[in-house]
Short mmCIF file of C-alpha atoms in Angstrom, two decimals:
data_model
loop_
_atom_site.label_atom_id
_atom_site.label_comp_id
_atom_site.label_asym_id
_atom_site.label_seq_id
_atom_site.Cartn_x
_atom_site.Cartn_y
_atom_site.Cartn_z
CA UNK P 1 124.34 26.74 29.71
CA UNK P 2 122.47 27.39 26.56
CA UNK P 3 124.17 28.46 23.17
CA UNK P 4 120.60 27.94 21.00
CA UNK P 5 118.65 30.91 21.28
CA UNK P 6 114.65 29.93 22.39
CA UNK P 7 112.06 29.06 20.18
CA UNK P 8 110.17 32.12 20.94
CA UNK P 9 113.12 34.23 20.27
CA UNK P 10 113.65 32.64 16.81
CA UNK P 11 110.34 33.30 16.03
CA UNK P 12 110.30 36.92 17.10
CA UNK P 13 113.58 37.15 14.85
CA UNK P 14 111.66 35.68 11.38
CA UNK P 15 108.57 37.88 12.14
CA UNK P 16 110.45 41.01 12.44
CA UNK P 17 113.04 40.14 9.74
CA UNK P 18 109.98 39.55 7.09
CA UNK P 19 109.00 42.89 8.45
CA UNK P 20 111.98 44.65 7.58
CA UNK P 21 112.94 43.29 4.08
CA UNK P 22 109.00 44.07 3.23
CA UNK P 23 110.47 47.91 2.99
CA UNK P 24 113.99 46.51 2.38
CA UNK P 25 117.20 49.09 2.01
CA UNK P 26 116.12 50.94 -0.39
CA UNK P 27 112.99 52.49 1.61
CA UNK P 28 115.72 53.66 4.18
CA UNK P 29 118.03 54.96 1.71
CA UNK P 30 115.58 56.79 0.58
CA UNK P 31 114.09 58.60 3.92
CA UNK P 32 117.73 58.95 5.21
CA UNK P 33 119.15 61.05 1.88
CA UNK P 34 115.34 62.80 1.68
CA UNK P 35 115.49 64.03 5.06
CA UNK P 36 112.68 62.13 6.06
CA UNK P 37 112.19 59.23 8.98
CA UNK P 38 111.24 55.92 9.40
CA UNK P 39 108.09 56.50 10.77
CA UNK P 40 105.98 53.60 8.57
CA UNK P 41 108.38 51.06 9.68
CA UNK P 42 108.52 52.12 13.22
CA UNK P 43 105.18 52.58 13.66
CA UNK P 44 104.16 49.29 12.37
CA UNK P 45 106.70 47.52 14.86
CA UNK P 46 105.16 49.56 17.66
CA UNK P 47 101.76 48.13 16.43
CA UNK P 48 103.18 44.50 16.26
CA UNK P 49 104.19 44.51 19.59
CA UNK P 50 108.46 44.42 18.53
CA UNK P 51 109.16 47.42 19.93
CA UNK P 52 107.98 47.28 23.34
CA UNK P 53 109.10 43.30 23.91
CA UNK P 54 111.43 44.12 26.91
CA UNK P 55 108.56 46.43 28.53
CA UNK P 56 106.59 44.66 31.62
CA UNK P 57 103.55 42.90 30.50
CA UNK P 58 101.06 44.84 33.03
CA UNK P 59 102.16 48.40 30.87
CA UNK P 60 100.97 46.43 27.32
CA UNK P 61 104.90 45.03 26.62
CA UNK P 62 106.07 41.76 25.97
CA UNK P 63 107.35 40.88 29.21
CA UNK P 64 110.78 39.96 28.22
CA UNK P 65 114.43 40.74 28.48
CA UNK P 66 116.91 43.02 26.77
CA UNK P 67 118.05 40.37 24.85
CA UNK P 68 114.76 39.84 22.95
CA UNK P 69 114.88 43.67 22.24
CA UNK P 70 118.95 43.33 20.45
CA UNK P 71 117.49 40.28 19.05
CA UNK P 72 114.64 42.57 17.00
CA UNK P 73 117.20 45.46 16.63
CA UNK P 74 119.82 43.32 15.26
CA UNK P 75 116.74 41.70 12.31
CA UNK P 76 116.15 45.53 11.66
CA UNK P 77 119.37 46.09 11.04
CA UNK P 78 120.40 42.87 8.96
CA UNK P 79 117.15 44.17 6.88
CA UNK P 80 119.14 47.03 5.46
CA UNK P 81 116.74 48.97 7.68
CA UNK P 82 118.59 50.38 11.10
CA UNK P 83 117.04 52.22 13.44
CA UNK P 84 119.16 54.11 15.86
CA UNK P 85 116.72 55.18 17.64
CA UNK P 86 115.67 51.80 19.34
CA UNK P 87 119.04 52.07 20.92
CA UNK P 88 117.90 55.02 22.86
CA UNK P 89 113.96 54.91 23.29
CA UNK P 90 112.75 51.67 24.59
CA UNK P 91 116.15 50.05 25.31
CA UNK P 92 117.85 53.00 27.60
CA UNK P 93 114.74 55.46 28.31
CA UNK P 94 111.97 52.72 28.79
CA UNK P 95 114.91 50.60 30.78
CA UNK P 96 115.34 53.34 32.94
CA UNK P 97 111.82 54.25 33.62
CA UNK P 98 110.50 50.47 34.05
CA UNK P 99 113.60 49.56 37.12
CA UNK P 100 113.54 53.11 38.91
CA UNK P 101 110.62 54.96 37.61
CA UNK P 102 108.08 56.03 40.23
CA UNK P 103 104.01 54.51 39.81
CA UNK P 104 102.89 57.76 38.28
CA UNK P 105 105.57 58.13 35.54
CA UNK P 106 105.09 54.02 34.71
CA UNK P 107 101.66 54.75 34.00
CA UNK P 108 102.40 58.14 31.64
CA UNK P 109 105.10 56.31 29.53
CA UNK P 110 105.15 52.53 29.70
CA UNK P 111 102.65 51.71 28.00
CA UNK P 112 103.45 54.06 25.24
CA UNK P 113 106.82 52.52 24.77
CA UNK P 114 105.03 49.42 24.35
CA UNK P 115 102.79 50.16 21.43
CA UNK P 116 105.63 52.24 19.86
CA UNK P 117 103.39 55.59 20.36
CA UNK P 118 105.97 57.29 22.71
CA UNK P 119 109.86 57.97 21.51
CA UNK P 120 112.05 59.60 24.07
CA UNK P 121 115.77 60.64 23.28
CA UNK P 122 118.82 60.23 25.93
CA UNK P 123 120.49 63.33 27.00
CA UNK P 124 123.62 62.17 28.73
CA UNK P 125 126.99 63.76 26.41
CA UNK P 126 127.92 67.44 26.58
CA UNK P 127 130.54 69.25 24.56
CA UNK P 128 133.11 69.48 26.94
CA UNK P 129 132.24 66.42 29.04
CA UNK P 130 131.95 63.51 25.96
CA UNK P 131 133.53 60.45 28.01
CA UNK P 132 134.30 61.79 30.78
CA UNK P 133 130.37 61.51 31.94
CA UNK P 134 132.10 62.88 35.57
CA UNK P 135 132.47 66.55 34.22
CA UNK P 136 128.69 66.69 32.93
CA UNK P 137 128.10 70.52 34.05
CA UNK P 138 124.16 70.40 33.30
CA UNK P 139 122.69 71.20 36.58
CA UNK P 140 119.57 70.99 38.39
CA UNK P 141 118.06 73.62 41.27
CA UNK P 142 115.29 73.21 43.08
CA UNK P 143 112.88 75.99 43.13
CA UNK P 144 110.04 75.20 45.64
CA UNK P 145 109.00 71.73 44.71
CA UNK P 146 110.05 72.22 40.78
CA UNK P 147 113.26 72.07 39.58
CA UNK P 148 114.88 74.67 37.15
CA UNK P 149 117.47 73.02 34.89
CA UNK P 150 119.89 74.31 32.84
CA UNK P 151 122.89 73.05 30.74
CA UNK P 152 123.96 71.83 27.30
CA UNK P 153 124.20 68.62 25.67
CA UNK P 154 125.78 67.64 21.91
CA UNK P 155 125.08 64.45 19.32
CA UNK P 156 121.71 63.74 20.93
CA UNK P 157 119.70 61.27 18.59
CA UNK P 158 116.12 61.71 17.51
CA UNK P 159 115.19 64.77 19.16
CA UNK P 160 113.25 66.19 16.49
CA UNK P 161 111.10 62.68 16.52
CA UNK P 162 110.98 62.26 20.47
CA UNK P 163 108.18 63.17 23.12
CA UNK P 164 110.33 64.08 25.87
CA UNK P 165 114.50 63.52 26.26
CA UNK P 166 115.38 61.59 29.41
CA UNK P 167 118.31 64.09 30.28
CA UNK P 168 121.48 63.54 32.57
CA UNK P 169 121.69 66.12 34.81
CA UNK P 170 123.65 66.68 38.34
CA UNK P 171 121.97 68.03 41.65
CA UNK P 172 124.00 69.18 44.44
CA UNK P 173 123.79 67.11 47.61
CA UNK P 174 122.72 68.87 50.29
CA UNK P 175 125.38 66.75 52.99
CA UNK P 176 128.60 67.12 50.86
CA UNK P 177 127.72 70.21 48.79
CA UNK P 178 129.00 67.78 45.55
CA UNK P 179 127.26 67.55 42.67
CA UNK P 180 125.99 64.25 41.84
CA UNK P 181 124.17 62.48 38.80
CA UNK P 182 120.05 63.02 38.63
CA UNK P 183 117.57 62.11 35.42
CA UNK P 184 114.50 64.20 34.14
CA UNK P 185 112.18 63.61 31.98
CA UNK P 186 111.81 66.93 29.89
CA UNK P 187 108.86 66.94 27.11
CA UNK P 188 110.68 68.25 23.95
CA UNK P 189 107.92 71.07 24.28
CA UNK P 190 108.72 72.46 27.10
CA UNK P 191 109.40 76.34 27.39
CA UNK P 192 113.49 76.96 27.87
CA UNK P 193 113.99 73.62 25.73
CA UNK P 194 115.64 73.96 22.57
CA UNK P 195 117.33 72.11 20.04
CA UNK P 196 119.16 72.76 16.79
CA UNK P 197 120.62 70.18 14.17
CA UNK P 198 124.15 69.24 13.75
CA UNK P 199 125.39 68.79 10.21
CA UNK P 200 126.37 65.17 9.71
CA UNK P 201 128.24 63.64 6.58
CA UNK P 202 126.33 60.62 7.19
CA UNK P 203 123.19 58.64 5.16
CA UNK P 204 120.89 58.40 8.31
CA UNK P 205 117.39 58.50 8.80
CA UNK P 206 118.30 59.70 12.73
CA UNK P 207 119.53 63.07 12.95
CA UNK P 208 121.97 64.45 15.67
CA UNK P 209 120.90 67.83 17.65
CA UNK P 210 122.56 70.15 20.19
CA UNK P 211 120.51 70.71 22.93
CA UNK P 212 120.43 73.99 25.11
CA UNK P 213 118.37 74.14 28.72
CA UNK P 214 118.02 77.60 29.84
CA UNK P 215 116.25 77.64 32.75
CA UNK P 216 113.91 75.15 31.74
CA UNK P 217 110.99 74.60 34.88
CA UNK P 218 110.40 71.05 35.41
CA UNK P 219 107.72 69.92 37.83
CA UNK P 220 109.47 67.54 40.85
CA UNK P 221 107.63 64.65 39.14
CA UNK P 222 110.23 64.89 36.15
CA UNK P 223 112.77 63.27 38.38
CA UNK P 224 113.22 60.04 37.90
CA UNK P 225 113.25 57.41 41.14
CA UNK P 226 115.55 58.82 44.07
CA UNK P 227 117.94 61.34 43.53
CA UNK P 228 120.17 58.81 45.46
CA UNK P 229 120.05 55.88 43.37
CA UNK P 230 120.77 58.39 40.45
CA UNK P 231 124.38 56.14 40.07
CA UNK P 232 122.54 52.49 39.58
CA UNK P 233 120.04 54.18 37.21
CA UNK P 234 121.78 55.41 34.75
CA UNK P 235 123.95 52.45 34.42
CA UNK P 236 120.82 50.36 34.61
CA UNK P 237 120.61 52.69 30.65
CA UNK P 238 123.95 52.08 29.90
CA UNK P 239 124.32 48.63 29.90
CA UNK P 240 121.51 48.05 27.76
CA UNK P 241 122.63 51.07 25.51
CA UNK P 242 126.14 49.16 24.81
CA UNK P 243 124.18 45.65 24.12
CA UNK P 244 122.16 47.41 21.68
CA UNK P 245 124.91 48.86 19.95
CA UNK P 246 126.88 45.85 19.47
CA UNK P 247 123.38 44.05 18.12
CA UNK P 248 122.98 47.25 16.14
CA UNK P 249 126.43 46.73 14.37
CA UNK P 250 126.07 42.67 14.34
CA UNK P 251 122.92 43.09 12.54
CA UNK P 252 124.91 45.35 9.73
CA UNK P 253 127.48 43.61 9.66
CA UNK P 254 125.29 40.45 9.03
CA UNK P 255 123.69 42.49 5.85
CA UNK P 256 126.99 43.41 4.18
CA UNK P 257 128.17 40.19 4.45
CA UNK P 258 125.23 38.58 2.89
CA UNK P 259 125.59 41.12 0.17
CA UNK P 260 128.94 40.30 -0.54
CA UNK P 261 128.66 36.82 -0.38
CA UNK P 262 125.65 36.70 -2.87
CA UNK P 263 128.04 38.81 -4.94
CA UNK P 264 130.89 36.60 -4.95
CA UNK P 265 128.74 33.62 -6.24
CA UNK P 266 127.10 35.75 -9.13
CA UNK P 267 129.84 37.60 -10.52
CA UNK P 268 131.76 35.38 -12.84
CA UNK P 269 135.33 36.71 -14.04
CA UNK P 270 137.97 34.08 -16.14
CA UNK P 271 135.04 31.44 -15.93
CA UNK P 272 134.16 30.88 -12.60
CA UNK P 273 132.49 32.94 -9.80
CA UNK P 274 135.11 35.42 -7.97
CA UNK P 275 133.86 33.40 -4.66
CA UNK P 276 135.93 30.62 -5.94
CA UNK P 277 138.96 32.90 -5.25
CA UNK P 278 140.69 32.72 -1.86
CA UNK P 279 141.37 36.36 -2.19
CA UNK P 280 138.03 37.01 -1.97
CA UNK P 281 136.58 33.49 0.33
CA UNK P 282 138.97 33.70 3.29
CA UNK P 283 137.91 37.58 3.89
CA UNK P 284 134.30 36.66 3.45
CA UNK P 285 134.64 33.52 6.12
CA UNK P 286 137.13 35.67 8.59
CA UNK P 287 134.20 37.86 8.62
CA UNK P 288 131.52 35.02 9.58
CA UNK P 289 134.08 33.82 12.04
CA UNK P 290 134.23 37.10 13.64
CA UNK P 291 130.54 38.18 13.63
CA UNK P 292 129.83 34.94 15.33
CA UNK P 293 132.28 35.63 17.79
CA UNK P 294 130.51 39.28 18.16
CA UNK P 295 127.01 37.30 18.34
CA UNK P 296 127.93 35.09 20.87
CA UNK P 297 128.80 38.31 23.31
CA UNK P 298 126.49 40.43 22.69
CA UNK P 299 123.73 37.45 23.29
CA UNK P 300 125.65 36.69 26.52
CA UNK P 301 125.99 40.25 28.40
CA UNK P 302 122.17 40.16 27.64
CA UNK P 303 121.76 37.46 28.93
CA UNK P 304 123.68 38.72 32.23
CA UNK P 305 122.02 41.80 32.39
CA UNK P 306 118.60 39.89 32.56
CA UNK P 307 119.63 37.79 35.24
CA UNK P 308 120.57 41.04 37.31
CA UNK P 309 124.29 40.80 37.21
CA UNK P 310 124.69 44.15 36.30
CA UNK P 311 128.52 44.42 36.63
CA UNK P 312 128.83 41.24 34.68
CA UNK P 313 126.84 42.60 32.23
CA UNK P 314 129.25 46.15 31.70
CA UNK P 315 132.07 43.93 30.96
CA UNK P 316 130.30 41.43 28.55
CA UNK P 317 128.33 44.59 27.44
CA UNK P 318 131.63 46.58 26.74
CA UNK P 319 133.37 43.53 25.02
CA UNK P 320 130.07 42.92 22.91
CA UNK P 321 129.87 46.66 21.82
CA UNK P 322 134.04 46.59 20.64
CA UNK P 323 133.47 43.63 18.69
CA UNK P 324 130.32 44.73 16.77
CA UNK P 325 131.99 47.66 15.87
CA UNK P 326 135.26 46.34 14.32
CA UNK P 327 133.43 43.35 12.45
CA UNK P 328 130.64 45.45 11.32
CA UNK P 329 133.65 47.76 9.59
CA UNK P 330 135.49 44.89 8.10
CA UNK P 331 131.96 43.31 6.93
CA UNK P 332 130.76 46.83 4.76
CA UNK P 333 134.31 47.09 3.94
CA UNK P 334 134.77 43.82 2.60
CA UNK P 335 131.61 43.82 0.92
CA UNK P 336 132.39 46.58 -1.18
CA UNK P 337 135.74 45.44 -1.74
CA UNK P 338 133.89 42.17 -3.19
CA UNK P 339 131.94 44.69 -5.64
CA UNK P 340 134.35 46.36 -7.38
CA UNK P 341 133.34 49.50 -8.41
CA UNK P 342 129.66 48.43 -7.72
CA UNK P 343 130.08 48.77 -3.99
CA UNK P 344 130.33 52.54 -4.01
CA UNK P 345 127.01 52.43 -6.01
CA UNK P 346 123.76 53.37 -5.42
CA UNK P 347 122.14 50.52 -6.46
CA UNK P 348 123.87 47.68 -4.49
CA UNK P 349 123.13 48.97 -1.45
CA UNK P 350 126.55 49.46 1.06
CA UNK P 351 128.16 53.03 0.22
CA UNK P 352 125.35 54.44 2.66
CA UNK P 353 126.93 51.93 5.29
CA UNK P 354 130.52 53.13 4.84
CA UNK P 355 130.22 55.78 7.29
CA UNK P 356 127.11 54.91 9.50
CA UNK P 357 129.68 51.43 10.57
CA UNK P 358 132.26 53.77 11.44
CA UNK P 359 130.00 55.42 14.00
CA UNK P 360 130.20 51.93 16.10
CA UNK P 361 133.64 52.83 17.18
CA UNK P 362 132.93 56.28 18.55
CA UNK P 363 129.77 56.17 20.07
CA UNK P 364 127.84 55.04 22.59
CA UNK P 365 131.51 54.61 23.96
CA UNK P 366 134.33 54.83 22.11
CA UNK P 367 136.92 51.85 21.20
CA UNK P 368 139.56 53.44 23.35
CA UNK P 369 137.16 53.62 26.93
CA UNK P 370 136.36 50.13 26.24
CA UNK P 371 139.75 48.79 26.24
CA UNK P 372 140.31 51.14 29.62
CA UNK P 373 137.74 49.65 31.11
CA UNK P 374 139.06 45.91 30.40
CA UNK P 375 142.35 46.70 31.09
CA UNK P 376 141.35 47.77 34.58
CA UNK P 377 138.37 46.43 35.54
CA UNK P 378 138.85 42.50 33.77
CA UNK P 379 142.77 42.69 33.54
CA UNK P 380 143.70 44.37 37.48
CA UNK P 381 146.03 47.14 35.64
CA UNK P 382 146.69 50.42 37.15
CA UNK P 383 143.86 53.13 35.72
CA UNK P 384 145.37 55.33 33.08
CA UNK P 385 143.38 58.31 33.43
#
């Protein structure tokens, strides 16, 4: 058992970290309240090979496991420069594709994913089916060999930056007449596909769409692998999804707590640095106590999802993604606390992070389903819904 992450890994972590401070905060700040998108900084990852690290090596990627790709997310995001949609493109969508994917489709997207040329949104939440993935009502007919597909879907990421959204969809089985899960791969261009932009009261450079599919035509090569294994593959994206959310918020929390920490040694009040103050040092160090707890998760349901234990992964993956979330909030919170009045301002660097933290607790699962799922699946209790 191993608790020192790889030389190669630690490598990959300093190149992509002196990637991301060379735009720094302030280049994000500044695309997220413009409107704009990260596209220099993505698309110079893509280029560097950081993007596609988890993609197989014989589609142009690196070869390696999820935990490689949470490693570079988590850099991005200690940076000051997150990227939410690496949580969706090449960790769920090119996840998806690579395990259950057929030849043909490989070929068309892989190797995209690997240079960072192709970004493909996730279409799994609707707005009367958000965790309850069971009551998804988007549903797929087959018409000759295409397939017509119609439905809705709410707080999809990236849409107006992706090629195609890899959309959760049901089919009806022709033994049981029930409906069960089935993925397509719709290009964002498709007639029937449209998409609108949901207000947000957040500073992001990823935007959040409703999607509506009315009648949209799909050829039978949009479905992804066997309608039967529909089940394994999307958890085979949701595992990964919750790994790269809790490296997501580790990787925050990491920044605000090097900002307030910095802060605490500068800032001098009654002749000696406010760090000196226990008020302000036991916070600071029960946050480093607890991201390093989060860490240490998150870097072990990876490394259970690369060996192929995918159940072993959900609950590691699950655990990993509650504990992000609730350090990352008590790391920006902290860290402003630590600045005074200059937390809330625009030139230190953490009121943008105030609400974007908060996110980690909602989404891609919220705090509640986690602890349902560890109370029944890791503690044996009765199911409470």
């Amino acid at each position: 058992m191993e608790f020192v992450e790889s030389a190669e890994r630690q490598e990959l972590r300093k190149a992509v970290a002196d990637l991301a401070r060379s735009y720094g905060h302030e280049y994000y700040a500044e695309k997220a309240r413009s409107g704009g998108h990260t596209t220099e900084l993505w698309d110079e990852a893509g280029r560097l090979g950081y993007l596609g690290v988890s993609v197989p090596e014989e589609y142009g990627g690196g070869g390696a496991g999820i935990g490689d790709l949470a490693a570079v997310c988590e850099e991005f995001c200690a940076a000051g420069t997150p990227m939410l949609l690496m949580v969706v493109s090449p960790a769920i969508c090119a996840t998806v594709i690579a395990r259950y994917g057929t030849g043909e489709q490989k070929k068309q997207w892989l190797p995209g994913f690997a240079g960072g040329s192709v970004r493909m949104a996730f279409g799994i939440t609707e707005p009367d089916a958000g965790s309850n993935s069971h009551r998804i009502t988007t549903t797929a007919r087959r018409d000759g060999s295409d397939w017509i597909l119609s439905g809705r879907k709410v707080f999809i990421s990236g849409v107006d930056e992706a090629d195609a959204v890899l959309i959760v969809g049901r089919t009806e089985d022709a033994k049981t007449g029930r409906l069960k899960p089935a993925l397509y791969i719709v290009p964002t261009d498709t007639p029937g596909f449209e998409y609108q932009q949901i207000p947000m009261d957040l500073v992001s450079a990823d935007k959040q769409f409703g999607l509506f599919l009315d009648d949209v035509r799909l050829p039978a090569e949009a479905l992804v692998g066997s309608e039967d294994a529909a089940i394994a593959q999307l958890f085979a994206g949701l595992n990964p999804e919750r790994i790269m959310g809790a490296s997501f918020s580790v990787g925050i929390a990491r920044y605000a707590l090097a900002k307030g920490v910095a802060y605490a040694k500068e800032r001098s009040v009654f002749g000696v640095p406010i760090g000196a103050h226990q008020g302000l040092a036991h916070p600071l160090a029960q946050v480093k106590i607890e991201l390093e707890l989060a860490k240490l998760m998150t870097q072990k349901a990876a490394a259970l999802y690369d060996s192929g234990d995918d159940f072993g992964a959900g609950e590691a993956a699950n655990m990993a993604k509650y504990a992000g979330a609730e350090v990352a909030i008590r790391a920006v919170d902290q860290a402003v606390q630590v600045h005074g009045g200059n937390g809330l301002a625009t030139e230190y660097g953490l009121g943008t992070l105030l609400g974007a933290v908060r996110v980690g607790r909602i989404a891609p699962v919220s705090r509640e389903m986690v602890l349902n799922f560890v109370a029944q699946h890791s503690l044996g209790l009765p199911k409470s819904y």
